PDB file of C-alpha atoms and ligand atoms in Angstrom:
ATOM      1  CA  MET V   1      11.110 -31.818  22.653  1.00 50.00           C
ATOM      2  CA  HIS V   2      11.058 -30.939  19.083  1.00 61.00           C
ATOM      3  CA  GLU V   3      10.590 -27.484  17.964  1.00 72.00           C
ATOM      4  CA  PRO V   4       7.443 -26.313  16.139  1.00 73.00           C
ATOM      5  CA  ARG V   5       9.139 -26.232  13.324  1.00 85.00           C
ATOM      6  CA  HIS V   6      10.089 -28.962  13.547  1.00 91.00           C
ATOM      7  CA  ALA V   7       7.122 -30.829  13.469  1.00 93.00           C
ATOM      8  CA  GLU V   8       5.649 -28.388  11.232  1.00 94.00           C
ATOM      9  CA  ILE V   9       8.004 -29.560   8.610  1.00 97.00           C
ATOM     10  CA  ILE V  10       7.437 -33.113   9.209  1.00 97.00           C
ATOM     11  CA  GLU V  11       3.893 -32.822   8.813  1.00 97.00           C
ATOM     12  CA  GLY V  12       4.843 -30.646   5.576  1.00 98.00           C
ATOM     13  CA  LEU V  13       6.798 -34.068   4.088  1.00 98.00           C
ATOM     14  CA  SER V  14       3.907 -36.678   4.992  1.00 97.00           C
ATOM     15  CA  ARG V  15       1.317 -34.961   2.653  1.00 97.00           C
ATOM     16  CA  THR V  16      -0.010 -35.774  -0.514  1.00 97.00           C
ATOM     17  CA  PRO V  17       1.130 -33.694  -2.392  1.00 97.00           C
ATOM     18  CA  ALA V  18       3.668 -33.274  -0.265  1.00 98.00           C
ATOM     19  CA  ARG V  19       4.706 -29.769   0.516  1.00 98.00           C
ATOM     20  CA  ILE V  20       7.817 -27.177   2.730  1.00 98.00           C
ATOM     21  CA  SER V  21       6.941 -24.104   3.080  1.00 95.00           C
ATOM     22  CA  PRO V  22       9.656 -21.612   1.411  1.00 96.00           C
ATOM     23  CA  LYS V  23      10.693 -19.399   3.987  1.00 92.00           C
ATOM     24  CA  TYR V  24      12.972 -22.088   4.961  1.00 94.00           C
ATOM     25  CA  PHE V  25      14.702 -21.443   1.588  1.00 95.00           C
ATOM     26  CA  TYR V  26      16.457 -18.271   3.646  1.00 90.00           C
ATOM     27  CA  ASP V  27      19.275 -20.382   5.069  1.00 90.00           C
ATOM     28  CA  GLU V  28      22.580 -18.380   4.963  1.00 89.00           C
ATOM     29  CA  ARG V  29      23.320 -20.348   1.363  1.00 95.00           C
ATOM     30  CA  GLY V  30      19.735 -20.045   0.707  1.00 94.00           C
ATOM     31  CA  SER V  31      19.968 -15.963   0.578  1.00 89.00           C
ATOM     32  CA  GLN V  32      23.206 -15.813  -1.192  1.00 92.00           C
ATOM     33  CA  LEU V  33      21.511 -17.394  -3.659  1.00 96.00           C
ATOM     34  CA  PHE V  34      18.606 -14.778  -3.280  1.00 94.00           C
ATOM     35  CA  GLU V  35      20.746 -12.495  -4.048  1.00 92.00           C
ATOM     36  CA  ALA V  36      22.694 -14.210  -6.983  1.00 96.00           C
ATOM     37  CA  ILE V  37      18.439 -14.808  -8.407  1.00 97.00           C
ATOM     38  CA  THR V  38      17.865 -10.504  -8.170  1.00 96.00           C
ATOM     39  CA  GLN V  39      20.951  -9.936 -10.547  1.00 96.00           C
ATOM     40  CA  LEU V  40      20.018 -13.231 -12.979  1.00 98.00           C
ATOM     41  CA  PRO V  41      19.038 -11.134 -16.419  1.00 98.00           C
ATOM     42  CA  GLU V  42      15.691 -13.364 -16.240  1.00 98.00           C
ATOM     43  CA  TYR V  43      14.479 -12.385 -13.255  1.00 98.00           C
ATOM     44  CA  TYR V  44      13.297  -8.735 -13.461  1.00 98.00           C
ATOM     45  CA  PRO V  45      11.334  -7.877 -10.840  1.00 98.00           C
ATOM     46  CA  THR V  46      13.815  -6.079  -8.690  1.00 97.00           C
ATOM     47  CA  ARG V  47      15.016  -4.420 -11.342  1.00 97.00           C
ATOM     48  CA  THR V  48      12.160  -3.443 -12.181  1.00 98.00           C
ATOM     49  CA  GLU V  49      11.414  -2.548  -8.816  1.00 98.00           C
ATOM     50  CA  HIS V  50      14.074  -0.126  -8.388  1.00 96.00           C
ATOM     51  CA  ALA V  51      13.254   1.989 -11.853  1.00 97.00           C
ATOM     52  CA  ILE V  52      10.206   2.566 -11.127  1.00 98.00           C
ATOM     53  CA  LEU V  53      11.932   3.831  -7.316  1.00 97.00           C
ATOM     54  CA  GLU V  54      14.045   5.805  -9.719  1.00 96.00           C
ATOM     55  CA  GLN V  55      11.856   7.145 -12.150  1.00 97.00           C
ATOM     56  CA  TYR V  56       8.598   8.425  -9.347  1.00 98.00           C
ATOM     57  CA  GLY V  57      11.098   9.029  -6.673  1.00 96.00           C
ATOM     58  CA  PRO V  58       9.856  12.215  -6.253  1.00 96.00           C
ATOM     59  CA  GLU V  59       6.175  11.184  -6.536  1.00 97.00           C
ATOM     60  CA  ILE V  60       6.077   8.781  -4.641  1.00 97.00           C
ATOM     61  CA  ALA V  61       7.884  11.039  -1.927  1.00 97.00           C
ATOM     62  CA  ARG V  62       5.502  13.249  -2.150  1.00 97.00           C
ATOM     63  CA  ALA V  63       2.362  11.122  -1.635  1.00 97.00           C
ATOM     64  CA  VAL V  64       4.089   9.899   1.882  1.00 96.00           C
ATOM     65  CA  GLY V  65       5.002  12.942   2.867  1.00 94.00           C
ATOM     66  CA  SER V  66       9.130  12.992   5.078  1.00 90.00           C
ATOM     67  CA  GLY V  67       9.712  12.631   8.138  1.00 95.00           C
ATOM     68  CA  CYS V  68       7.316   9.694   8.876  1.00 97.00           C
ATOM     69  CA  THR V  69       8.618   6.234  11.180  1.00 97.00           C
ATOM     70  CA  LEU V  70       9.290   4.097   8.439  1.00 98.00           C
ATOM     71  CA  ILE V  71       8.549  -0.393   9.396  1.00 97.00           C
ATOM     72  CA  GLU V  72       9.700  -2.366   6.984  1.00 97.00           C
ATOM     73  CA  PRO V  73       8.677  -6.395   7.344  1.00 95.00           C
ATOM     74  CA  GLY V  74      11.132  -9.102   6.352  1.00 91.00           C
ATOM     75  CA  ALA V  75      14.067  -5.530   5.588  1.00 92.00           C
ATOM     76  CA  GLY V  76      17.230  -8.236   5.124  1.00 86.00           C
ATOM     77  CA  SER V  77      20.050  -5.791   3.570  1.00 88.00           C
ATOM     78  CA  CYS V  78      17.858  -3.025   3.910  1.00 93.00           C
ATOM     79  CA  ALA V  79      19.043  -2.017   0.041  1.00 92.00           C
ATOM     80  CA  LYS V  80      15.709  -1.593  -1.047  1.00 94.00           C
ATOM     81  CA  ALA V  81      14.936   0.418   2.310  1.00 96.00           C
ATOM     82  CA  ALA V  82      18.441   2.601   1.587  1.00 96.00           C
ATOM     83  CA  VAL V  83      17.039   4.009  -2.037  1.00 95.00           C
ATOM     84  CA  LEU V  84      13.039   4.867  -0.653  1.00 96.00           C
ATOM     85  CA  CYS V  85      15.315   7.096   3.066  1.00 96.00           C
ATOM     86  CA  GLY V  86      17.236   9.069   0.245  1.00 95.00           C
ATOM     87  CA  LEU V  87      13.415   9.350  -1.251  1.00 95.00           C
ATOM     88  CA  ILE V  88      11.545  10.185   1.321  1.00 95.00           C
ATOM     89  CA  ALA V  89      13.622  11.365   4.204  1.00 95.00           C
ATOM     90  CA  PRO V  90      11.899   9.049   7.024  1.00 97.00           C
ATOM     91  CA  ARG V  91      12.903  10.530  11.313  1.00 97.00           C
ATOM     92  CA  CYS V  92      12.851   7.422  11.949  1.00 97.00           C
ATOM     93  CA  PHE V  93      13.187   2.899  10.734  1.00 97.00           C
ATOM     94  CA  VAL V  94      12.248   0.170  12.340  1.00 97.00           C
ATOM     95  CA  GLY V  95      13.545  -2.654   9.793  1.00 96.00           C
ATOM     96  CA  VAL V  96      12.049  -6.237  11.154  1.00 95.00           C
ATOM     97  CA  ASP V  97      13.539  -9.047  10.989  1.00 90.00           C
ATOM     98  CA  ILE V  98      12.988 -13.024  11.676  1.00 82.00           C
ATOM     99  CA  SER V  99      17.087 -13.128  11.508  1.00 78.00           C
ATOM    100  CA  ALA V 100      17.588  -9.907  14.066  1.00 80.00           C
ATOM    101  CA  ASP V 101      21.701 -10.173  14.424  1.00 81.00           C
ATOM    102  CA  TYR V 102      21.900  -9.352  10.217  1.00 82.00           C
ATOM    103  CA  LEU V 103      18.874  -7.255  10.673  1.00 90.00           C
ATOM    104  CA  THR V 104      21.540  -5.539  12.831  1.00 93.00           C
ATOM    105  CA  GLU V 105      24.383  -4.582  11.339  1.00 93.00           C
ATOM    106  CA  SER V 106      22.614  -3.789   8.150  1.00 93.00           C
ATOM    107  CA  VAL V 107      20.338  -1.755  10.373  1.00 96.00           C
ATOM    108  CA  GLN V 108      23.729  -0.358  11.536  1.00 96.00           C
ATOM    109  CA  ARG V 109      25.148   0.112   8.245  1.00 96.00           C
ATOM    110  CA  LEU V 110      21.866   1.760   7.526  1.00 97.00           C
ATOM    111  CA  GLY V 111      22.146   4.921  10.208  1.00 97.00           C
ATOM    112  CA  ALA V 112      25.937   4.943   9.591  1.00 97.00           C
ATOM    113  CA  ARG V 113      23.849   6.217   5.865  1.00 97.00           C
ATOM    114  CA  PHE V 114      21.548   8.270   7.479  1.00 97.00           C
ATOM    115  CA  PRO V 115      22.979  10.233   9.966  1.00 95.00           C
ATOM    116  CA  GLY V 116      19.979  12.446  11.536  1.00 94.00           C
ATOM    117  CA  MET V 117      17.450   9.164  11.539  1.00 97.00           C
ATOM    118  CA  ASP V 118      17.353   6.779  14.827  1.00 97.00           C
ATOM    119  CA  ALA V 119      17.779   3.397  12.864  1.00 97.00           C
ATOM    120  CA  ARG V 120      16.485   0.708  14.916  1.00 96.00           C
ATOM    121  CA  ALA V 121      16.481  -2.953  14.625  1.00 96.00           C
ATOM    122  CA  LEU V 122      13.712  -5.562  15.687  1.00 95.00           C
ATOM    123  CA  GLY V 123      13.886  -8.683  15.692  1.00 91.00           C
ATOM    124  CA  GLY V 124      10.478 -11.177  14.645  1.00 88.00           C
ATOM    125  CA  ASP V 125       8.256 -11.834  12.109  1.00 86.00           C
ATOM    126  CA  ILE V 126       4.964  -9.970  10.968  1.00 86.00           C
ATOM    127  CA  THR V 127       3.202 -13.040   9.992  1.00 85.00           C
ATOM    128  CA  ARG V 128       2.491 -13.526  13.533  1.00 86.00           C
ATOM    129  CA  GLY V 129       2.334 -10.081  15.068  1.00 88.00           C
ATOM    130  CA  ILE V 130       5.320  -7.158  15.893  1.00 89.00           C
ATOM    131  CA  HIS V 131       5.308  -5.574  18.160  1.00 90.00           C
ATOM    132  CA  LEU V 132       6.711  -2.212  18.171  1.00 93.00           C
ATOM    133  CA  PRO V 133       9.163   0.282  20.906  1.00 93.00           C
ATOM    134  CA  ASP V 134       6.974   2.503  22.821  1.00 93.00           C
ATOM    135  CA  ASP V 135       9.335   4.915  22.308  1.00 94.00           C
ATOM    136  CA  LEU V 136       9.125   5.370  18.607  1.00 94.00           C
ATOM    137  CA  PRO V 137       8.419   9.025  17.688  1.00 92.00           C
ATOM    138  CA  VAL V 138       5.241  10.634  17.204  1.00 93.00           C
ATOM    139  CA  ALA V 139       5.098  10.485  13.068  1.00 96.00           C
ATOM    140  CA  PRO V 140       3.048   8.860  11.310  1.00 97.00           C
ATOM    141  CA  ARG V 141       4.373   5.177  10.265  1.00 97.00           C
ATOM    142  CA  LEU V 142       4.654   4.031   6.426  1.00 98.00           C
ATOM    143  CA  VAL V 143       5.001   0.372   6.289  1.00 98.00           C
ATOM    144  CA  PHE V 144       7.263  -0.514   3.377  1.00 98.00           C
ATOM    145  CA  TYR V 145       7.119  -4.290   1.877  1.00 98.00           C
ATOM    146  CA  PRO V 146       9.582  -4.200  -1.027  1.00 97.00           C
ATOM    147  CA  GLY V 147       9.770  -7.062  -3.649  1.00 97.00           C
ATOM    148  CA  SER V 148       6.386  -8.854  -4.234  1.00 98.00           C
ATOM    149  CA  SER V 149       7.061 -10.721  -1.038  1.00 97.00           C
ATOM    150  CA  ILE V 150       3.283 -10.777  -0.892  1.00 98.00           C
ATOM    151  CA  GLY V 151       3.145 -13.285  -4.124  1.00 98.00           C
ATOM    152  CA  ASN V 152       4.823 -16.088  -1.717  1.00 97.00           C
ATOM    153  CA  PHE V 153       0.972 -15.827   0.719  1.00 97.00           C
ATOM    154  CA  ASP V 154      -1.616 -17.602  -1.009  1.00 97.00           C
ATOM    155  CA  PRO V 155      -4.331 -14.921  -0.567  1.00 97.00           C
ATOM    156  CA  PRO V 156      -6.245 -15.380   2.716  1.00 97.00           C
ATOM    157  CA  SER V 157      -2.567 -15.334   4.221  1.00 97.00           C
ATOM    158  CA  ALA V 158      -1.829 -12.235   1.966  1.00 98.00           C
ATOM    159  CA  LEU V 159      -5.058 -10.687   3.234  1.00 98.00           C
ATOM    160  CA  ALA V 160      -4.367 -11.688   6.238  1.00 97.00           C
ATOM    161  CA  LEU V 161      -1.067 -10.100   6.329  1.00 97.00           C
ATOM    162  CA  LEU V 162      -2.508  -6.902   5.126  1.00 98.00           C
ATOM    163  CA  ARG V 163      -4.774  -6.374   7.554  1.00 97.00           C
ATOM    164  CA  GLN V 164      -1.823  -6.708  10.175  1.00 96.00           C
ATOM    165  CA  MET V 165      -0.296  -4.270   7.569  1.00 97.00           C
ATOM    166  CA  ARG V 166      -3.763  -1.515   8.239  1.00 97.00           C
ATOM    167  CA  ALA V 167      -2.890  -2.412  11.522  1.00 96.00           C
ATOM    168  CA  LEU V 168       0.929  -0.433  12.100  1.00 95.00           C
ATOM    169  CA  ALA V 169       0.448   1.410   9.481  1.00 96.00           C
ATOM    170  CA  ARG V 170      -2.822   3.288  11.837  1.00 96.00           C
ATOM    171  CA  SER V 171      -4.554   6.193  10.508  1.00 95.00           C
ATOM    172  CA  ASP V 172      -2.814   8.448   9.406  1.00 96.00           C
ATOM    173  CA  GLY V 173      -0.343   6.291   7.974  1.00 97.00           C
ATOM    174  CA  GLY V 174      -0.165   4.367   5.325  1.00 98.00           C
ATOM    175  CA  LEU V 175       1.848   1.042   3.257  1.00 98.00           C
ATOM    176  CA  LEU V 176       4.089   1.098   0.134  1.00 98.00           C
ATOM    177  CA  ILE V 177       4.172  -2.180  -1.586  1.00 98.00           C
ATOM    178  CA  GLY V 178       5.690  -4.089  -4.482  1.00 98.00           C
ATOM    179  CA  ILE V 179       3.502  -6.282  -6.739  1.00 98.00           C
ATOM    180  CA  ASP V 180       4.311  -8.453  -9.490  1.00 98.00           C
ATOM    181  CA  LEU V 181       2.289  -8.741 -12.312  1.00 98.00           C
ATOM    182  CA  PRO V 182       0.434 -10.886 -14.770  1.00 98.00           C
ATOM    183  CA  LYS V 183       3.194 -10.996 -17.852  1.00 98.00           C
ATOM    184  CA  GLU V 184       3.436 -13.011 -20.634  1.00 98.00           C
ATOM    185  CA  VAL V 185       4.309 -16.917 -19.165  1.00 98.00           C
ATOM    186  CA  SER V 186       7.277 -17.616 -21.241  1.00 98.00           C
ATOM    187  CA  VAL V 187       9.016 -13.568 -19.712  1.00 98.00           C
ATOM    188  CA  LEU V 188       7.364 -15.153 -15.807  1.00 98.00           C
ATOM    189  CA  GLU V 189       8.629 -19.042 -16.281  1.00 98.00           C
ATOM    190  CA  ALA V 190      12.068 -17.699 -17.638  1.00 98.00           C
ATOM    191  CA  ALA V 191      12.305 -16.033 -14.403  1.00 99.00           C
ATOM    192  CA  TYR V 192      12.106 -18.707 -12.277  1.00 99.00           C
ATOM    193  CA  ASP V 193      13.840 -21.542 -14.365  1.00 98.00           C
ATOM    194  CA  ASP V 194      16.987 -19.128 -15.417  1.00 98.00           C
ATOM    195  CA  ALA V 195      19.710 -19.991 -17.736  1.00 98.00           C
ATOM    196  CA  GLN V 196      22.371 -20.297 -15.446  1.00 98.00           C
ATOM    197  CA  GLY V 197      20.328 -22.919 -13.104  1.00 98.00           C
ATOM    198  CA  VAL V 198      21.086 -20.531 -10.285  1.00 98.00           C
ATOM    199  CA  THR V 199      16.734 -20.409  -8.998  1.00 99.00           C
ATOM    200  CA  ALA V 200      17.319 -24.159  -9.239  1.00 98.00           C
ATOM    201  CA  GLN V 201      19.972 -24.686  -6.651  1.00 98.00           C
ATOM    202  CA  PHE V 202      18.377 -21.900  -4.720  1.00 98.00           C
ATOM    203  CA  ASN V 203      15.331 -24.597  -5.360  1.00 98.00           C
ATOM    204  CA  ILE V 204      17.216 -27.616  -4.473  1.00 98.00           C
ATOM    205  CA  ASN V 205      19.184 -25.846  -1.508  1.00 98.00           C
ATOM    206  CA  VAL V 206      16.658 -26.449   0.413  1.00 98.00           C
ATOM    207  CA  LEU V 207      16.831 -30.133   1.555  1.00 98.00           C
ATOM    208  CA  ALA V 208      19.884 -29.630   3.000  1.00 98.00           C
ATOM    209  CA  HIS V 209      18.975 -26.283   5.205  1.00 97.00           C
ATOM    210  CA  ILE V 210      15.554 -28.985   5.795  1.00 98.00           C
ATOM    211  CA  ASN V 211      18.211 -31.940   6.412  1.00 98.00           C
ATOM    212  CA  ARG V 212      20.229 -29.836   8.842  1.00 97.00           C
ATOM    213  CA  LEU V 213      16.281 -28.672  10.477  1.00 96.00           C
ATOM    214  CA  ILE V 214      14.881 -32.105  10.756  1.00 97.00           C
ATOM    215  CA  GLY V 215      17.943 -34.279  10.471  1.00 97.00           C
ATOM    216  CA  SER V 216      16.589 -35.853   6.980  1.00 98.00           C
ATOM    217  CA  ASP V 217      18.670 -37.763   4.342  1.00 98.00           C
ATOM    218  CA  PHE V 218      17.542 -36.122   1.517  1.00 98.00           C
ATOM    219  CA  GLU V 219      20.685 -36.394  -1.224  1.00 98.00           C
ATOM    220  CA  ALA V 220      20.687 -33.271  -3.620  1.00 98.00           C
ATOM    221  CA  ASP V 221      20.987 -35.427  -7.000  1.00 98.00           C
ATOM    222  CA  ASP V 222      17.793 -36.666  -6.926  1.00 98.00           C
ATOM    223  CA  TRP V 223      15.693 -34.201  -7.022  1.00 98.00           C
ATOM    224  CA  GLN V 224      14.989 -31.121  -9.544  1.00 98.00           C
ATOM    225  CA  HIS V 225      13.806 -28.353  -9.876  1.00 98.00           C
ATOM    226  CA  ARG V 226       9.905 -27.697 -12.133  1.00 98.00           C
ATOM    227  CA  ALA V 227       9.199 -24.190 -12.538  1.00 99.00           C
ATOM    228  CA  PHE V 228       5.584 -22.925 -14.087  1.00 98.00           C
ATOM    229  CA  PHE V 229       2.774 -20.414 -14.396  1.00 99.00           C
ATOM    230  CA  ASN V 230      -0.538 -21.296 -12.638  1.00 98.00           C
ATOM    231  CA  THR V 231      -2.402 -19.570 -15.120  1.00 98.00           C
ATOM    232  CA  GLU V 232      -6.079 -20.969 -13.211  1.00 98.00           C
ATOM    233  CA  GLU V 233      -4.983 -19.766  -9.807  1.00 98.00           C
ATOM    234  CA  SER V 234      -2.035 -16.629 -11.706  1.00 98.00           C
ATOM    235  CA  ARG V 235       1.528 -18.630  -9.765  1.00 98.00           C
ATOM    236  CA  ILE V 236       4.156 -19.410 -10.718  1.00 99.00           C
ATOM    237  CA  GLU V 237       4.611 -23.165  -8.648  1.00 99.00           C
ATOM    238  CA  MET V 238       7.757 -24.158  -7.477  1.00 99.00           C
ATOM    239  CA  HIS V 239       8.265 -28.029  -7.107  1.00 99.00           C
ATOM    240  CA  LEU V 240      11.044 -30.352  -6.510  1.00 99.00           C
ATOM    241  CA  GLU V 241      10.484 -33.698  -8.670  1.00 99.00           C
ATOM    242  CA  ALA V 242      12.101 -36.962  -8.176  1.00 98.00           C
ATOM    243  CA  CYS V 243      14.477 -38.033 -10.612  1.00 98.00           C
ATOM    244  CA  ALA V 244      13.468 -41.553  -9.629  1.00 98.00           C
ATOM    245  CA  PRO V 245      11.683 -43.604  -6.817  1.00 98.00           C
ATOM    246  CA  VAL V 246      13.513 -42.587  -3.672  1.00 98.00           C
ATOM    247  CA  GLN V 247      13.280 -42.857   0.041  1.00 98.00           C
ATOM    248  CA  VAL V 248      13.680 -40.293   2.093  1.00 98.00           C
ATOM    249  CA  ARG V 249      13.939 -40.928   6.424  1.00 98.00           C
ATOM    250  CA  TRP V 250      14.643 -38.669   9.607  1.00 98.00           C
ATOM    251  CA  PRO V 251      14.307 -39.206  13.079  1.00 96.00           C
ATOM    252  CA  GLY V 252      11.389 -41.153  13.745  1.00 95.00           C
ATOM    253  CA  GLY V 253       9.993 -41.287  10.387  1.00 96.00           C
ATOM    254  CA  ALA V 254      10.423 -41.569   6.387  1.00 97.00           C
ATOM    255  CA  ARG V 255       7.829 -40.964   2.965  1.00 98.00           C
ATOM    256  CA  THR V 256       9.035 -42.948   0.095  1.00 98.00           C
ATOM    257  CA  PHE V 257       8.885 -40.588  -3.062  1.00 98.00           C
ATOM    258  CA  ALA V 258       7.435 -42.769  -6.205  1.00 98.00           C
ATOM    259  CA  ALA V 259       9.929 -41.597  -9.887  1.00 98.00           C
ATOM    260  CA  GLY V 260       7.383 -37.799 -10.830  1.00 98.00           C
ATOM    261  CA  GLU V 261       6.422 -37.055  -7.674  1.00 98.00           C
ATOM    262  CA  ARG V 262       6.723 -33.495  -6.851  1.00 98.00           C
ATOM    263  CA  ILE V 263       7.027 -31.574  -3.094  1.00 98.00           C
ATOM    264  CA  HIS V 264       5.628 -28.206  -3.704  1.00 98.00           C
ATOM    265  CA  THR V 265       8.080 -25.319  -2.608  1.00 98.00           C
ATOM    266  CA  GLU V 266       6.566 -22.326  -3.206  1.00 98.00           C
ATOM    267  CA  ASN V 267       4.141 -19.689  -5.049  1.00 98.00           C
ATOM    268  CA  SER V 268       5.363 -16.722  -5.710  1.00 98.00           C
ATOM    269  CA  TYR V 269       1.133 -15.364  -7.670  1.00 98.00           C
ATOM    270  CA  LYS V 270       1.274 -13.129  -9.901  1.00 98.00           C
ATOM    271  CA  TYR V 271      -1.955 -10.456  -8.999  1.00 98.00           C
ATOM    272  CA  PRO V 272      -4.022  -7.835 -11.707  1.00 98.00           C
ATOM    273  CA  LEU V 273      -3.429  -4.325  -9.829  1.00 98.00           C
ATOM    274  CA  ASP V 274      -7.158  -4.230  -9.498  1.00 98.00           C
ATOM    275  CA  ARG V 275      -7.434  -7.691  -7.608  1.00 98.00           C
ATOM    276  CA  PHE V 276      -4.808  -6.267  -5.530  1.00 98.00           C
ATOM    277  CA  CYS V 277      -6.646  -2.895  -4.654  1.00 98.00           C
ATOM    278  CA  ASP V 278      -9.928  -5.139  -3.901  1.00 98.00           C
ATOM    279  CA  LEU V 279      -7.790  -7.397  -1.987  1.00 98.00           C
ATOM    280  CA  LEU V 280      -6.379  -3.543  -0.522  1.00 98.00           C
ATOM    281  CA  ALA V 281      -9.587  -2.304   0.057  1.00 98.00           C
ATOM    282  CA  GLN V 282     -10.801  -5.718   2.109  1.00 98.00           C
ATOM    283  CA  ALA V 283      -7.595  -5.366   4.124  1.00 98.00           C
ATOM    284  CA  GLY V 284      -9.060  -1.579   5.353  1.00 98.00           C
ATOM    285  CA  PHE V 285      -6.867   1.138   2.662  1.00 98.00           C
ATOM    286  CA  SER V 286      -9.759   2.913   1.296  1.00 95.00           C
ATOM    287  CA  ARG V 287      -6.872   5.008  -0.805  1.00 97.00           C
ATOM    288  CA  ALA V 288      -4.142   3.526  -3.484  1.00 98.00           C
ATOM    289  CA  ARG V 289      -2.223   5.032  -6.009  1.00 98.00           C
ATOM    290  CA  ALA V 290       0.207   2.828  -8.536  1.00 98.00           C
ATOM    291  CA  TRP V 291       3.653   3.536 -10.589  1.00 98.00           C
ATOM    292  CA  GLN V 292       4.389   1.305 -12.567  1.00 98.00           C
ATOM    293  CA  ASP V 293       6.922   0.236 -15.606  1.00 98.00           C
ATOM    294  CA  ALA V 294       6.595   1.240 -19.005  1.00 98.00           C
ATOM    295  CA  ARG V 295       5.942  -2.433 -20.013  1.00 98.00           C
ATOM    296  CA  GLY V 296       3.841  -2.880 -17.068  1.00 98.00           C
ATOM    297  CA  TRP V 297       5.448  -6.129 -15.423  1.00 98.00           C
ATOM    298  CA  PHE V 298       6.008  -4.273 -11.531  1.00 98.00           C
ATOM    299  CA  ALA V 299       3.825  -1.913  -9.650  1.00 98.00           C
ATOM    300  CA  VAL V 300       3.993  -0.369  -6.532  1.00 98.00           C
ATOM    301  CA  VAL V 301       1.244   0.887  -4.640  1.00 98.00           C
ATOM    302  CA  HIS V 302       1.112   3.207  -1.978  1.00 98.00           C
ATOM    303  CA  ALA V 303      -2.394   2.274   0.038  1.00 98.00           C
ATOM    304  CA  GLN V 304      -3.947   4.315   2.781  1.00 98.00           C
ATOM    305  CA  PRO V 305      -6.359   3.896   5.732  1.00 97.00           C
TER     306      PRO V 305
HETATM  307  C1  AVI O 401      11.283 -13.193  -1.715  1.00 80.01           C
HETATM  308  N1  AVI O 401       9.961 -13.989  -3.484  1.00 80.01           N
HETATM  309  C2  AVI O 401       9.940 -12.173  -3.676  1.00 80.01           C
HETATM  310  C3  AVI O 401      10.457 -14.618  -4.590  1.00 80.01           C
HETATM  311  C4  AVI O 401       9.673 -14.333  -5.864  1.00 80.01           C
HETATM  312  O1  AVI O 401      10.109 -13.882  -6.950  1.00 80.01           O
HETATM  313  O2  AVI O 401       8.461 -14.969  -5.586  1.00 80.01           O
HETATM  314  C5  AVI O 401      11.175 -15.822  -4.254  1.00 80.01           C
HETATM  315  C6  AVI O 401      11.610 -16.301  -4.828  1.00 80.01           C
HETATM  316  N2  AVI O 401      11.480 -17.404  -5.878  1.00 80.01           N
HETATM  317  C7  AVI O 401      11.936 -18.434  -6.509  1.00 80.01           C
HETATM  318  N3  AVI O 401      12.669 -16.724  -7.443  1.00 80.01           N
HETATM  319  C8  AVI O 401      12.289 -15.596  -6.376  1.00 80.01           C
END
């Protein structure tokens, strides 16, 4: 019997327009390519968020308080958690990620760097709801969701996710979240279509991952990377476009793509701060405070019930 994700992938490929969920970007190579993206001159979000945390660190630390239980969904390498732990000295850190093996290693490294902190790794996917261990210290919980990852969900799914985070934070905790803000289209489009073609490789690599997952025969050379800002939806869209007519087969099925036909692989929403605060309010956060860089390109928001 096939796994549910097998059916989900085939369902997406069979739609018009076809789509592949961005969660499939992150196989081993995809994760390395994403890491390389974060270092690119055009990809401003990672370094801008980091600069905000550095510049406003003491203020952010005063706002969130010390001694909390810090929970990071999608913690991965825990690189951003390390910056925050240095600022707010949490009593406990719970890193949550789908890939529990990789996470366990990075949480161990984080624990070694902050020896007084109870550091734990939890396998799980916040979009499906996570169950925290029963023996966590009694302390306010701060959910940390950096990197503007919330932008990769459509607004109703982003709201559902914020509601999950609100439930995790309980009545005495909070959320610290990174938001990429709207800006000049040329800046946005360069960030998702860089001169070295790393984002193009990241996008096209999803096909190799899909081939391994469902046994399809996508050829990387048949596809090209497309990234553009959709002003109406306030989002960057990434697509893979067929260079010529292509037939893709997988066990039990096939799909023909005309030249120029696209597979939609990712959205990255850019919320104006007030619109994002509306979403936070709908999710049950009644107070929010934001810190931005001087250009107003990115915001770190602390939201409380
Ligand atoms: C993970 N996420 C916040 C990235 C973004 O900017 O939407 C993923 C990404 N896609 C292409 N470049 C980066």
